Protein backbone atom coordinates (compact mmCIF):
# COMPACT_ATOMS: atom_id res chain seq x y z
CA UNK A 1 0.00 0.00 0.00
CA UNK A 2 1.10 3.56 -0.66
CA UNK A 3 1.22 6.55 1.65
CA UNK A 4 -1.05 9.40 0.61
CA UNK A 5 -1.17 12.94 1.91
CA UNK A 6 -4.73 13.90 2.76
CA UNK A 7 -5.93 17.27 4.04
CA UNK A 8 -8.24 17.01 7.05
CA UNK A 9 -11.24 19.25 7.80
CA UNK A 10 -9.11 21.40 10.13
CA UNK A 11 -6.58 22.15 7.35
CA UNK A 12 -3.96 19.76 8.65
CA UNK A 13 -2.16 17.46 6.19
CA UNK A 14 -2.12 13.77 7.17
CA UNK A 15 -0.14 10.89 5.69
CA UNK A 16 -2.38 7.86 5.42
CA UNK A 17 -1.26 4.34 4.41
CA UNK A 18 -4.08 3.02 2.20
CA UNK A 19 -4.70 1.07 -1.06
CA UNK A 20 -5.78 4.25 -2.88
CA UNK A 21 -6.11 7.95 -2.32
CA UNK A 22 -9.89 7.59 -2.15
CA UNK A 23 -9.54 4.94 0.59
CA UNK A 24 -7.13 7.19 2.45
CA UNK A 25 -9.54 10.13 2.29
CA UNK A 26 -12.44 7.93 3.38
CA UNK A 27 -10.46 6.50 6.30
CA UNK A 28 -9.43 9.93 7.51
CA UNK A 29 -12.97 11.28 7.08
CA UNK A 30 -14.41 8.43 9.18
CA UNK A 31 -11.82 8.98 11.87
CA UNK A 32 -11.85 12.76 12.03
CA UNK A 33 -15.33 13.81 10.92
CA UNK A 34 -16.97 11.07 12.89
CA UNK A 35 -18.56 8.20 11.09
CA UNK A 36 -20.04 7.70 14.54
CA UNK A 37 -20.66 3.97 14.40
CA UNK A 38 -20.30 3.79 18.15
CA UNK A 39 -23.41 5.95 18.61
CA UNK A 40 -25.57 3.99 16.17
CA UNK A 41 -24.62 0.37 16.83
CA UNK A 42 -27.11 -1.22 19.27
CA UNK A 43 -26.07 -2.78 22.55
CA UNK A 44 -27.50 -6.19 23.38
CA UNK A 45 -30.15 -6.37 26.11
CA UNK A 46 -28.48 -7.25 29.40
CA UNK A 47 -24.99 -6.44 28.10
CA UNK A 48 -22.47 -5.00 30.54
CA UNK A 49 -21.63 -2.28 28.01
CA UNK A 50 -23.18 0.95 29.33
CA UNK A 51 -25.20 3.40 27.28
CA UNK A 52 -23.02 6.08 25.59
CA UNK A 53 -19.99 3.93 26.40
CA UNK A 54 -17.73 5.92 24.06
CA UNK A 55 -17.90 8.93 26.41
CA UNK A 56 -16.60 7.13 29.48
CA UNK A 57 -15.30 3.62 28.91
CA UNK A 58 -11.58 3.53 27.90
CA UNK A 59 -10.44 0.86 25.45
CA UNK A 60 -7.93 -0.31 28.08
CA UNK A 61 -7.45 0.75 31.67
CA UNK A 62 -4.95 3.53 30.87
CA UNK A 63 -6.39 4.60 27.51
CA UNK A 64 -8.49 7.58 26.68
CA UNK A 65 -12.20 7.12 25.90
CA UNK A 66 -13.36 7.06 22.29
CA UNK A 67 -14.90 10.51 22.72
CA UNK A 68 -11.68 11.95 24.15
CA UNK A 69 -9.67 10.49 21.27
CA UNK A 70 -12.04 12.00 18.74
CA UNK A 71 -11.77 15.39 20.39
CA UNK A 72 -7.96 15.22 20.35
CA UNK A 73 -7.80 14.19 16.69
CA UNK A 74 -10.15 16.98 15.62
CA UNK A 75 -8.10 19.49 17.66
CA UNK A 76 -4.77 18.52 16.13
CA UNK A 77 -2.95 21.22 14.15
CA UNK A 78 0.07 19.37 12.79
CA UNK A 79 -0.24 20.06 9.04
CA UNK A 80 3.02 18.49 7.92
CA UNK A 81 3.31 15.62 10.36
CA UNK A 82 2.42 12.08 9.55
CA UNK A 83 -0.23 10.26 11.46
CA UNK A 84 2.48 8.11 12.99
CA UNK A 85 4.24 11.04 14.66
CA UNK A 86 1.57 13.76 15.04
CA UNK A 87 0.41 14.13 18.64
CA UNK A 88 -2.15 16.67 19.91
CA UNK A 89 0.14 17.18 22.91
CA UNK A 90 3.42 15.73 24.15
CA UNK A 91 1.94 13.06 26.43
CA UNK A 92 -0.87 11.97 24.11
CA UNK A 93 -0.67 8.95 21.81
CA UNK A 94 -0.06 9.70 18.16
CA UNK A 95 -3.00 10.15 15.88
CA UNK A 96 -2.17 6.88 14.14
CA UNK A 97 -2.16 5.11 17.49
CA UNK A 98 -5.52 6.63 18.26
CA UNK A 99 -6.87 5.49 14.90
CA UNK A 100 -5.57 1.99 15.57
CA UNK A 101 -7.32 1.94 18.94
CA UNK A 102 -10.51 3.19 17.30
CA UNK A 103 -10.28 0.38 14.77
CA UNK A 104 -9.77 -2.18 17.54
CA UNK A 105 -12.75 -0.74 19.42
CA UNK A 106 -14.85 -0.91 16.27
CA UNK A 107 -13.95 -4.55 15.74
CA UNK A 108 -14.73 -5.41 19.35
CA UNK A 109 -18.01 -3.52 19.21
CA UNK A 110 -19.09 -5.22 16.01
CA UNK A 111 -18.24 -8.55 17.54
CA UNK A 112 -20.38 -7.80 20.58
CA UNK A 113 -23.28 -6.73 18.39
CA UNK A 114 -22.82 -9.74 16.15
CA UNK A 115 -22.95 -12.08 19.13
CA UNK A 116 -26.41 -10.85 20.16
CA UNK A 117 -29.02 -13.57 19.62
CA UNK A 118 -31.55 -12.63 17.00
CA UNK A 119 -35.25 -12.34 17.84
CA UNK A 120 -38.37 -10.86 16.28
CA UNK A 121 -41.52 -8.99 17.25
CA UNK A 122 -43.62 -12.10 16.58
CA UNK A 123 -41.40 -14.30 18.75
CA UNK A 124 -41.47 -11.83 21.64
CA UNK A 125 -45.23 -11.26 21.40
CA UNK A 126 -46.10 -14.98 21.33
CA UNK A 127 -43.65 -15.64 24.16
CA UNK A 128 -45.51 -13.03 26.15
CA UNK A 129 -48.86 -14.67 25.38
CA UNK A 130 -47.65 -18.04 26.65
CA UNK A 131 -46.10 -16.43 29.74
CA UNK A 132 -49.44 -14.81 30.45
CA UNK A 133 -51.28 -18.11 30.07
CA UNK A 134 -48.81 -19.80 32.41
CA UNK A 135 -49.19 -16.99 34.92
CA UNK A 136 -53.00 -17.07 35.02
CA UNK A 137 -53.14 -20.88 35.23
CA UNK A 138 -50.69 -20.86 38.13
CA UNK A 139 -52.21 -17.82 39.85
CA UNK A 140 -54.29 -19.77 42.44
CA UNK A 141 -51.22 -21.67 43.68
CA UNK A 142 -49.06 -18.52 43.50
CA UNK A 143 -51.56 -16.59 45.62
CA UNK A 144 -51.84 -19.37 48.17
CA UNK A 145 -48.05 -19.62 48.27
CA UNK A 146 -47.91 -15.88 48.86
CA UNK A 147 -50.42 -16.21 51.72
CA UNK A 148 -48.35 -18.95 53.37
CA UNK A 149 -45.09 -17.04 52.91
CA UNK A 150 -46.70 -13.89 54.27
CA UNK A 151 -47.78 -15.83 57.35
CA UNK A 152 -44.34 -17.41 57.70
CA UNK A 153 -42.71 -13.98 57.76
CA UNK A 154 -45.12 -12.95 60.51
CA UNK A 155 -44.27 -16.06 62.57
CA UNK A 156 -40.56 -15.46 62.07
CA UNK A 157 -40.95 -11.87 63.18
CA UNK A 158 -42.95 -12.76 66.30
CA UNK A 159 -41.09 -15.86 67.51
CA UNK A 160 -37.64 -15.47 66.01
CA UNK A 161 -37.96 -18.66 63.95
CA UNK A 162 -36.42 -19.15 60.53
CA UNK A 163 -39.19 -20.71 58.46
CA UNK A 164 -37.98 -20.73 54.85
CA UNK A 165 -40.25 -19.33 52.16
CA UNK A 166 -41.84 -21.63 49.62
CA UNK A 167 -40.36 -21.12 46.18
CA UNK A 168 -41.55 -22.42 42.83
CA UNK A 169 -44.49 -24.40 44.26
CA UNK A 170 -45.84 -27.19 42.08
CA UNK A 171 -48.93 -26.03 40.18
CA UNK A 172 -47.79 -22.42 40.24
CA UNK A 173 -46.89 -20.29 37.26
CA UNK A 174 -43.38 -21.81 37.22
CA UNK A 175 -44.86 -25.25 36.59
CA UNK A 176 -46.82 -24.05 33.59
CA UNK A 177 -43.89 -22.01 32.28
CA UNK A 178 -41.84 -25.22 32.28
CA UNK A 179 -44.60 -26.99 30.35
CA UNK A 180 -44.77 -24.14 27.83
CA UNK A 181 -40.99 -23.61 27.76
CA UNK A 182 -40.64 -24.65 24.08
CA UNK A 183 -42.95 -21.77 23.14
CA UNK A 184 -41.32 -19.15 25.39
CA UNK A 185 -38.15 -17.53 24.10
CA UNK A 186 -35.21 -17.10 26.49
CA UNK A 187 -34.00 -14.18 24.39
CA UNK A 188 -34.96 -10.89 25.96
CA UNK A 189 -36.51 -8.11 23.86
CA UNK A 190 -33.87 -6.19 21.87
CA UNK A 191 -35.67 -2.85 21.56
CA UNK A 192 -38.61 -0.81 22.82
CA UNK A 193 -41.11 -2.20 20.32
CA UNK A 194 -40.28 -5.77 21.30
CA UNK A 195 -40.58 -4.93 24.99
CA UNK A 196 -44.07 -3.57 24.37
CA UNK A 197 -44.91 -6.58 22.21
CA UNK A 198 -43.90 -9.06 24.92
CA UNK A 199 -45.72 -7.19 27.65
CA UNK A 200 -48.92 -6.83 25.64
CA UNK A 201 -48.68 -10.54 24.85
CA UNK A 202 -48.44 -11.32 28.57
CA UNK A 203 -51.61 -9.36 29.31
CA UNK A 204 -53.50 -10.88 26.37
CA UNK A 205 -52.48 -14.38 27.46
CA UNK A 206 -53.48 -13.72 31.06
CA UNK A 207 -56.84 -12.33 29.92
CA UNK A 208 -57.55 -15.26 27.58
CA UNK A 209 -58.34 -17.80 30.32
CA UNK A 210 -60.87 -15.89 32.50
CA UNK A 211 -62.09 -13.95 29.49
CA UNK A 212 -62.66 -17.11 27.51
CA UNK A 213 -64.63 -18.66 30.37
CA UNK A 214 -66.94 -15.64 30.48
CA UNK A 215 -67.60 -15.86 26.74
CA UNK A 216 -69.48 -19.13 27.22
CA UNK A 217 -72.56 -17.56 28.81
CA UNK A 218 -72.22 -14.05 27.36
CA UNK A 219 -75.23 -12.52 25.61
CA UNK A 220 -72.92 -10.76 23.15
CA UNK A 221 -69.75 -12.91 22.96
CA UNK A 222 -68.22 -10.97 20.06
CA UNK A 223 -68.60 -7.63 21.84
CA UNK A 224 -67.27 -9.08 25.09
CA UNK A 225 -64.29 -10.69 23.35
CA UNK A 226 -63.45 -7.44 21.56
CA UNK A 227 -63.59 -5.41 24.77
CA UNK A 228 -61.52 -7.99 26.66
CA UNK A 229 -58.86 -7.81 23.95
CA UNK A 230 -58.80 -4.01 23.98
CA UNK A 231 -58.62 -4.09 27.77
CA UNK A 232 -55.64 -6.47 27.71
CA UNK A 233 -53.84 -4.35 25.11
CA UNK A 234 -54.51 -1.18 27.12
CA UNK A 235 -53.23 -2.89 30.26
CA UNK A 236 -50.05 -4.00 28.48
CA UNK A 237 -49.34 -0.62 26.91
CA UNK A 238 -49.88 1.27 30.17
CA UNK A 239 -47.92 -1.25 32.25
CA UNK A 240 -44.92 -1.25 29.92
CA UNK A 241 -44.99 2.53 29.70
CA UNK A 242 -44.68 2.67 33.48
CA UNK A 243 -41.65 0.37 33.23
CA UNK A 244 -40.07 2.55 30.57
CA UNK A 245 -40.47 5.55 32.88
CA UNK A 246 -39.79 3.87 36.23
CA UNK A 247 -38.04 0.54 35.63
CA UNK A 248 -38.65 -2.04 38.34
CA UNK A 249 -41.40 -0.11 40.12
CA UNK A 250 -44.02 -2.81 40.74
CA UNK A 251 -46.55 -0.45 42.34
CA UNK A 252 -46.51 1.92 39.38
CA UNK A 253 -46.77 -1.08 37.06
CA UNK A 254 -49.85 -2.48 38.84
CA UNK A 255 -51.62 0.88 38.97
CA UNK A 256 -50.84 1.66 35.33
CA UNK A 257 -51.93 -1.81 34.17
CA UNK A 258 -55.26 -1.52 35.96
CA UNK A 259 -55.81 1.99 34.63
CA UNK A 260 -54.97 0.93 31.08
CA UNK A 261 -57.18 -2.14 31.34
CA UNK A 262 -60.09 -0.12 32.66
CA UNK A 263 -59.82 2.57 29.97
CA UNK A 264 -62.07 0.78 27.42
CA UNK A 265 -64.61 0.11 30.18
CA UNK A 266 -64.57 3.80 31.12
CA UNK A 267 -64.92 4.77 27.45
CA UNK A 268 -67.83 2.37 26.98
CA UNK A 269 -69.58 3.76 30.03
CA UNK A 270 -69.01 7.35 28.94
CA UNK A 271 -70.39 6.70 25.46
CA UNK A 272 -73.43 4.85 26.77
CA UNK A 273 -76.37 7.26 27.24
CA UNK A 274 -77.58 7.91 30.76
CA UNK A 275 -81.05 6.68 31.77
CA UNK A 276 -83.76 9.00 30.47
CA UNK A 277 -87.27 9.65 31.67
CA UNK A 278 -90.09 9.05 29.18
CA UNK A 279 -91.33 12.10 27.33
CA UNK A 280 -94.80 13.56 27.88
CA UNK A 281 -95.84 12.22 24.47
CA UNK A 282 -94.73 8.70 25.41
CA UNK A 283 -96.60 8.86 28.71
CA UNK A 284 -99.76 10.04 26.95
CA UNK A 285 -99.55 7.25 24.40
CA UNK A 286 -98.99 4.61 27.09
CA UNK A 287 -101.85 5.95 29.22
CA UNK A 288 -104.23 6.03 26.25
CA UNK A 289 -103.31 2.47 25.30
CA UNK A 290 -103.89 1.28 28.87
CA UNK A 291 -107.29 3.04 29.08
CA UNK A 292 -108.26 1.43 25.77
CA UNK A 293 -107.33 -1.98 27.17
CA UNK A 294 -109.51 -1.38 30.23
CA UNK A 295 -112.42 -0.28 28.03
CA UNK A 296 -112.10 -3.37 25.83
CA UNK A 297 -112.14 -5.63 28.89
CA UNK A 298 -115.80 -4.74 29.58
CA UNK A 299 -115.09 -4.77 33.32
CA UNK A 300 -117.67 -3.06 35.56
CA UNK A 301 -117.82 -1.99 39.16
CA UNK A 302 -119.37 -4.56 41.42
CA UNK A 303 -122.76 -3.50 42.94
CA UNK A 304 -121.07 -2.97 46.31
CA UNK A 305 -118.31 -0.86 44.79
CA UNK A 306 -120.80 1.21 42.76
CA UNK A 307 -122.90 1.83 45.90
CA UNK A 308 -119.77 2.93 47.80
CA UNK A 309 -118.86 5.39 45.03
CA UNK A 310 -122.41 6.79 45.02
CA UNK A 311 -122.13 7.37 48.76
CA UNK A 312 -118.83 9.19 48.32
CA UNK A 313 -120.30 11.52 45.70
CA UNK A 314 -123.41 12.29 47.80
CA UNK A 315 -121.22 12.88 50.85
CA UNK A 316 -119.53 15.86 49.19
CA UNK A 317 -122.67 17.93 49.92
CA UNK A 318 -122.52 17.23 53.64
CA UNK A 319 -125.52 16.79 55.93
CA UNK A 320 -126.82 20.37 55.93
CA UNK A 321 -129.93 20.86 53.82
CA UNK A 322 -128.90 24.47 53.25
CA UNK A 323 -125.89 23.34 51.27
CA UNK A 324 -128.18 21.68 48.74
CA UNK A 325 -130.34 24.79 48.49
CA UNK A 326 -127.34 27.10 48.06
CA UNK A 327 -125.72 24.85 45.42
CA UNK A 328 -128.62 23.43 43.44
CA UNK A 329 -126.63 22.40 40.34
CA UNK A 330 -124.14 20.45 42.42
CA UNK A 331 -127.00 18.82 44.39
CA UNK A 332 -128.84 17.79 41.21
CA UNK A 333 -125.62 16.34 39.75
CA UNK A 334 -124.83 14.38 42.91
CA UNK A 335 -128.33 12.92 43.17
CA UNK A 336 -128.46 11.94 39.50
CA UNK A 337 -125.04 10.32 39.54
CA UNK A 338 -125.78 8.40 42.75
CA UNK A 339 -129.03 7.09 41.32
CA UNK A 340 -127.36 5.96 38.08
CA UNK A 341 -124.54 4.23 39.92
CA UNK A 342 -126.90 2.26 42.15
CA UNK A 343 -129.34 1.30 39.44
CA UNK A 344 -126.81 -0.10 36.95
CA UNK A 345 -123.16 -0.48 37.96
CA UNK A 346 -121.10 1.28 35.26
CA UNK A 347 -118.08 0.01 33.42
CA UNK A 348 -114.79 1.34 34.65
CA UNK A 349 -114.45 3.36 31.47
CA UNK A 350 -117.84 4.98 32.21
CA UNK A 351 -116.67 5.94 35.71
CA UNK A 352 -113.80 7.86 34.13
CA UNK A 353 -116.29 9.56 31.81
CA UNK A 354 -118.37 10.54 34.86
CA UNK A 355 -115.27 12.15 36.35
CA UNK A 356 -114.71 14.21 33.21
CA UNK A 357 -118.40 15.24 33.18
CA UNK A 358 -118.19 16.45 36.79
CA UNK A 359 -115.05 18.41 36.00
CA UNK A 360 -116.73 20.21 33.15
CA UNK A 361 -120.23 20.80 34.56
CA UNK A 362 -119.70 21.15 38.30
CA UNK A 363 -116.06 21.84 39.05
CA UNK A 364 -116.08 24.25 36.12
CA UNK A 365 -119.03 26.28 37.49
CA UNK A 366 -118.79 30.04 37.81
CA UNK A 367 -120.19 29.78 41.37
CA UNK A 368 -117.40 29.36 43.89
CA UNK A 369 -119.42 27.09 46.18
CA UNK A 370 -120.51 24.75 43.44
CA UNK A 371 -117.01 24.78 41.98
CA UNK A 372 -115.60 23.66 45.34
CA UNK A 373 -118.17 20.85 45.61
CA UNK A 374 -117.38 19.79 42.03
CA UNK A 375 -113.68 19.51 42.92
CA UNK A 376 -114.61 17.37 45.92
CA UNK A 377 -116.70 15.10 43.65
CA UNK A 378 -113.75 14.66 41.29
CA UNK A 379 -111.50 13.86 44.21
CA UNK A 380 -114.03 11.32 45.50
CA UNK A 381 -114.07 9.54 42.13
CA UNK A 382 -110.23 9.69 41.95
CA UNK A 383 -109.88 8.22 45.41
CA UNK A 384 -112.30 5.42 44.59
CA UNK A 385 -110.49 4.48 41.40
CA UNK A 386 -107.07 4.75 43.07
CA UNK A 387 -108.09 2.32 45.81
CA UNK A 388 -109.94 -0.11 43.55
CA UNK A 389 -109.23 -3.79 44.26
CA UNK A 390 -110.00 -6.90 42.17
CA UNK A 391 -112.96 -7.67 44.45
CA UNK A 392 -114.49 -4.32 43.40
CA UNK A 393 -114.56 -5.42 39.74
CA UNK A 394 -116.99 -7.77 38.01
CA UNK A 395 -117.81 -8.70 34.42
CA UNK A 396 -114.37 -10.16 33.70
CA UNK A 397 -112.19 -13.08 34.74
CA UNK A 398 -109.09 -10.88 34.57
CA UNK A 399 -109.92 -8.56 37.46
CA UNK A 400 -106.34 -8.41 38.75
CA UNK A 401 -105.00 -7.50 35.31
CA UNK A 402 -107.71 -4.89 34.72
CA UNK A 403 -107.11 -3.15 38.06
CA UNK A 404 -103.35 -3.14 37.49
CA UNK A 405 -103.75 -1.73 33.98
CA UNK A 406 -106.16 0.94 35.22
CA UNK A 407 -103.85 2.04 38.00
CA UNK A 408 -100.92 2.19 35.57
CA UNK A 409 -102.93 4.31 33.14
CA UNK A 410 -104.04 6.69 35.86
CA UNK A 411 -100.53 6.98 37.29
CA UNK A 412 -99.10 7.87 33.87
CA UNK A 413 -101.88 10.39 33.26
CA UNK A 414 -101.12 11.93 36.63
CA UNK A 415 -97.46 12.25 35.70
CA UNK A 416 -98.45 14.00 32.49
CA UNK A 417 -100.60 16.46 34.44
CA UNK A 418 -97.83 17.26 36.94
CA UNK A 419 -95.23 17.60 34.21
CA UNK A 420 -97.35 20.01 32.20
CA UNK A 421 -97.75 22.17 35.29
CA UNK A 422 -94.04 22.96 34.89
CA UNK A 423 -93.07 22.02 31.33
CA UNK A 424 -96.08 22.94 29.18
CA UNK A 425 -94.87 25.05 26.27
CA UNK A 426 -97.03 28.12 26.95
CA UNK A 427 -98.78 27.57 30.28
CA UNK A 428 -96.10 25.82 32.31
CA UNK A 429 -94.48 27.54 35.27
CA UNK A 430 -91.11 27.59 33.51
CA UNK A 431 -92.43 29.09 30.28
CA UNK A 432 -94.29 31.74 32.24
CA UNK A 433 -91.16 32.61 34.22
CA UNK A 434 -89.00 32.94 31.11
CA UNK A 435 -91.65 35.03 29.40
CA UNK A 436 -91.90 37.36 32.38
CA UNK A 437 -88.10 37.69 32.52
CA UNK A 438 -88.02 38.56 28.83
CA UNK A 439 -90.53 41.38 29.26
CA UNK A 440 -88.01 43.32 31.36
CA UNK A 441 -86.03 43.92 28.18
CA UNK A 442 -82.80 42.41 29.47
CA UNK A 443 -83.76 38.99 30.75
CA UNK A 444 -81.74 39.73 33.84
CA UNK A 445 -84.25 38.28 36.30
CA UNK A 446 -84.65 34.87 34.69
CA UNK A 447 -83.55 32.98 37.80
CA UNK A 448 -85.85 35.08 40.00
CA UNK A 449 -88.85 34.56 37.73
CA UNK A 450 -88.38 30.78 37.58
CA UNK A 451 -87.91 30.53 41.34
CA UNK A 452 -91.07 32.56 42.01
CA UNK A 453 -93.20 30.33 39.78
CA UNK A 454 -91.87 27.17 41.43
CA UNK A 455 -92.50 28.74 44.84
CA UNK A 456 -96.14 29.40 43.87
CA UNK A 457 -96.66 25.68 43.31
CA UNK A 458 -95.02 24.87 46.63
CA UNK A 459 -97.17 27.35 48.54
CA UNK A 460 -100.47 26.37 46.94
CA UNK A 461 -102.05 23.30 48.64
CA UNK A 462 -104.19 22.61 45.61
CA UNK A 463 -101.29 22.75 43.12
CA UNK A 464 -98.85 20.76 45.24
CA UNK A 465 -101.38 17.97 45.82
CA UNK A 466 -100.20 14.71 44.33
CA UNK A 467 -96.47 15.54 44.23
CA UNK A 468 -94.19 13.06 45.99
CA UNK A 469 -91.81 14.09 48.74
CA UNK A 470 -88.79 13.76 46.45
CA UNK A 471 -90.48 16.03 43.90
CA UNK A 472 -91.33 18.60 46.58
CA UNK A 473 -87.71 18.48 47.79
CA UNK A 474 -86.45 19.19 44.27
CA UNK A 475 -88.87 22.13 44.05
CA UNK A 476 -87.60 23.56 47.34
CA UNK A 477 -84.01 23.36 46.12
CA UNK A 478 -84.97 25.32 43.01
CA UNK A 479 -87.03 27.90 44.89
CA UNK A 480 -84.41 28.45 47.60
CA UNK A 481 -81.32 27.87 45.50
CA UNK A 482 -78.12 26.11 46.50
CA UNK A 483 -75.24 28.09 48.09
CA UNK A 484 -73.37 27.97 44.78
CA UNK A 485 -76.39 29.13 42.79
CA UNK A 486 -77.02 31.97 45.21
CA UNK A 487 -73.38 33.08 45.02
CA UNK A 488 -73.52 33.05 41.21
CA UNK A 489 -76.79 34.95 41.30
CA UNK A 490 -75.19 37.63 43.49
CA UNK A 491 -72.18 38.01 41.19
CA UNK A 492 -74.50 37.96 38.19
CA UNK A 493 -75.88 41.33 39.23
CA UNK A 494 -72.68 42.84 37.82
CA UNK A 495 -73.47 41.49 34.35
CA UNK A 496 -74.29 44.15 31.73
CA UNK A 497 -77.41 42.16 30.79
CA UNK A 498 -78.80 42.31 34.34
CA UNK A 499 -80.26 45.80 34.08
CA UNK A 500 -79.65 49.45 33.31
CA UNK A 501 -77.26 50.20 36.17
CA UNK A 502 -74.75 47.40 35.45
CA UNK A 503 -75.06 48.15 31.73
CA UNK A 504 -74.07 51.75 32.44
CA UNK A 505 -71.17 50.52 34.54
CA UNK A 506 -70.01 48.37 31.66
CA UNK A 507 -70.18 51.29 29.25
CA UNK A 508 -68.14 53.44 31.64
CA UNK A 509 -65.56 50.68 32.08
CA UNK A 510 -65.29 50.25 28.31
CA UNK A 511 -64.66 53.98 27.97
CA UNK A 512 -62.02 53.73 30.69
CA UNK A 513 -60.27 50.92 28.83
CA UNK A 514 -60.18 53.08 25.72
CA UNK A 515 -58.67 55.97 27.66
CA UNK A 516 -56.17 54.07 29.80
CA UNK A 517 -55.59 50.84 27.89
CA UNK A 518 -56.17 48.86 31.09
CA UNK A 519 -58.44 45.86 30.30
CA UNK A 520 -58.81 45.02 34.00
CA UNK A 521 -61.44 47.73 34.23
CA UNK A 522 -63.81 45.32 32.44
CA UNK A 523 -63.15 42.50 34.92
CA UNK A 524 -66.27 43.08 37.12
CA UNK A 525 -68.58 43.07 34.09
CA UNK A 526 -66.92 40.02 32.55
CA UNK A 527 -67.01 38.10 35.84
CA UNK A 528 -70.62 39.13 36.40
CA UNK A 529 -71.70 38.02 32.93
CA UNK A 530 -69.96 34.68 33.37
CA UNK A 531 -71.55 34.15 36.80
CA UNK A 532 -74.98 35.06 35.42
CA UNK A 533 -74.66 32.55 32.59
CA UNK A 534 -73.48 29.82 34.96
CA UNK A 535 -76.27 30.58 37.43
CA UNK A 536 -78.96 30.44 34.73
CA UNK A 537 -77.49 27.25 33.36
CA UNK A 538 -77.48 25.68 36.84
CA UNK A 539 -81.10 26.67 37.46
CA UNK A 540 -82.24 25.35 34.09
CA UNK A 541 -80.42 22.11 34.77
CA UNK A 542 -82.23 21.81 38.12
CA UNK A 543 -85.55 22.46 36.37
CA UNK A 544 -84.72 19.82 33.78
CA UNK A 545 -83.91 17.40 36.60
CA UNK A 546 -87.28 18.15 38.22
CA UNK A 547 -89.05 17.44 34.93
CA UNK A 548 -87.17 14.14 34.54
CA UNK A 549 -88.08 13.20 38.12
CA UNK A 550 -91.77 13.93 37.58
CA UNK A 551 -92.02 12.15 34.23
CA UNK A 552 -90.13 9.11 35.49
CA UNK A 553 -92.26 8.88 38.62
CA UNK A 554 -89.17 8.26 40.78
CA UNK A 555 -85.49 9.27 40.79
CA UNK A 556 -83.66 8.07 37.71
CA UNK A 557 -81.15 5.30 38.39
CA UNK A 558 -77.52 6.27 38.13
CA UNK A 559 -75.63 4.99 35.14
CA UNK A 560 -74.11 1.72 36.32
CA UNK A 561 -71.70 -0.66 34.66
CA UNK A 562 -73.39 -2.96 32.15
CA UNK A 563 -73.10 -6.76 32.28
CA UNK A 564 -70.54 -6.54 29.49
CA UNK A 565 -68.43 -4.03 31.42
CA UNK A 566 -68.73 -6.02 34.67
CA UNK A 567 -67.48 -9.14 32.88
CA UNK A 568 -64.48 -7.27 31.50
CA UNK A 569 -63.68 -5.84 34.95
CA UNK A 570 -63.87 -9.31 36.51
CA UNK A 571 -61.60 -10.75 33.82
CA UNK A 572 -59.17 -7.83 34.27
CA UNK A 573 -58.95 -8.41 38.04
CA UNK A 574 -58.26 -12.11 37.43
CA UNK A 575 -55.69 -11.19 34.81
CA UNK A 576 -53.86 -8.93 37.25
CA UNK A 577 -53.44 -11.86 39.62
CA UNK A 578 -51.02 -13.31 37.07
CA UNK A 579 -48.33 -10.65 37.39
CA UNK A 580 -45.92 -10.50 34.46
CA UNK A 581 -42.26 -11.23 34.91
CA UNK A 582 -41.37 -7.56 35.07
CA UNK A 583 -43.39 -7.19 38.25
CA UNK A 584 -41.95 -10.26 39.96
CA UNK A 585 -43.68 -11.42 43.15
CA UNK A 586 -44.20 -7.94 44.59
CA UNK A 587 -47.54 -7.42 42.87
CA UNK A 588 -48.80 -10.86 43.97
CA UNK A 589 -47.68 -10.15 47.52
CA UNK A 590 -49.54 -6.83 47.43
CA UNK A 591 -52.70 -8.70 46.43
CA UNK A 592 -52.14 -11.23 49.21
CA UNK A 593 -51.66 -8.47 51.79
CA UNK A 594 -54.83 -6.75 50.64
CA UNK A 595 -56.81 -9.98 50.95
CA UNK A 596 -55.46 -10.73 54.43
CA UNK A 597 -56.03 -7.21 55.74
CA UNK A 598 -59.67 -6.91 54.68
PDB file of N, CA and C in Angstrom, residues 4 149 443 584 589:
ATOM      1  N   UNK A   4      -0.450   8.239   1.280  1.00  0.00           N
ATOM      2  CA  UNK A   4      -1.048   9.398   0.607  1.00  0.00           C
ATOM      3  C   UNK A   4      -1.179  10.531   1.600  1.00  0.00           C
ATOM      4  N   UNK A 149     -46.356 -17.731  52.672  1.00  0.00           N
ATOM      5  CA  UNK A 149     -45.085 -17.039  52.911  1.00  0.00           C
ATOM      6  C   UNK A 149     -45.286 -15.779  53.728  1.00  0.00           C
ATOM      7  N   UNK A 443     -83.794  40.392  30.337  1.00  0.00           N
ATOM      8  CA  UNK A 443     -83.755  38.993  30.751  1.00  0.00           C
ATOM      9  C   UNK A 443     -82.939  38.779  32.002  1.00  0.00           C
ATOM     10  N   UNK A 584     -42.432  -9.315  38.965  1.00  0.00           N
ATOM     11  CA  UNK A 584     -41.955 -10.261  39.959  1.00  0.00           C
ATOM     12  C   UNK A 584     -43.062 -10.671  40.898  1.00  0.00           C
ATOM     13  N   UNK A 589     -47.705 -10.348  46.077  1.00  0.00           N
ATOM     14  CA  UNK A 589     -47.678 -10.150  47.524  1.00  0.00           C
ATOM     15  C   UNK A 589     -48.584  -9.001  47.946  1.00  0.00           C
TER      16      UNK A 589
END
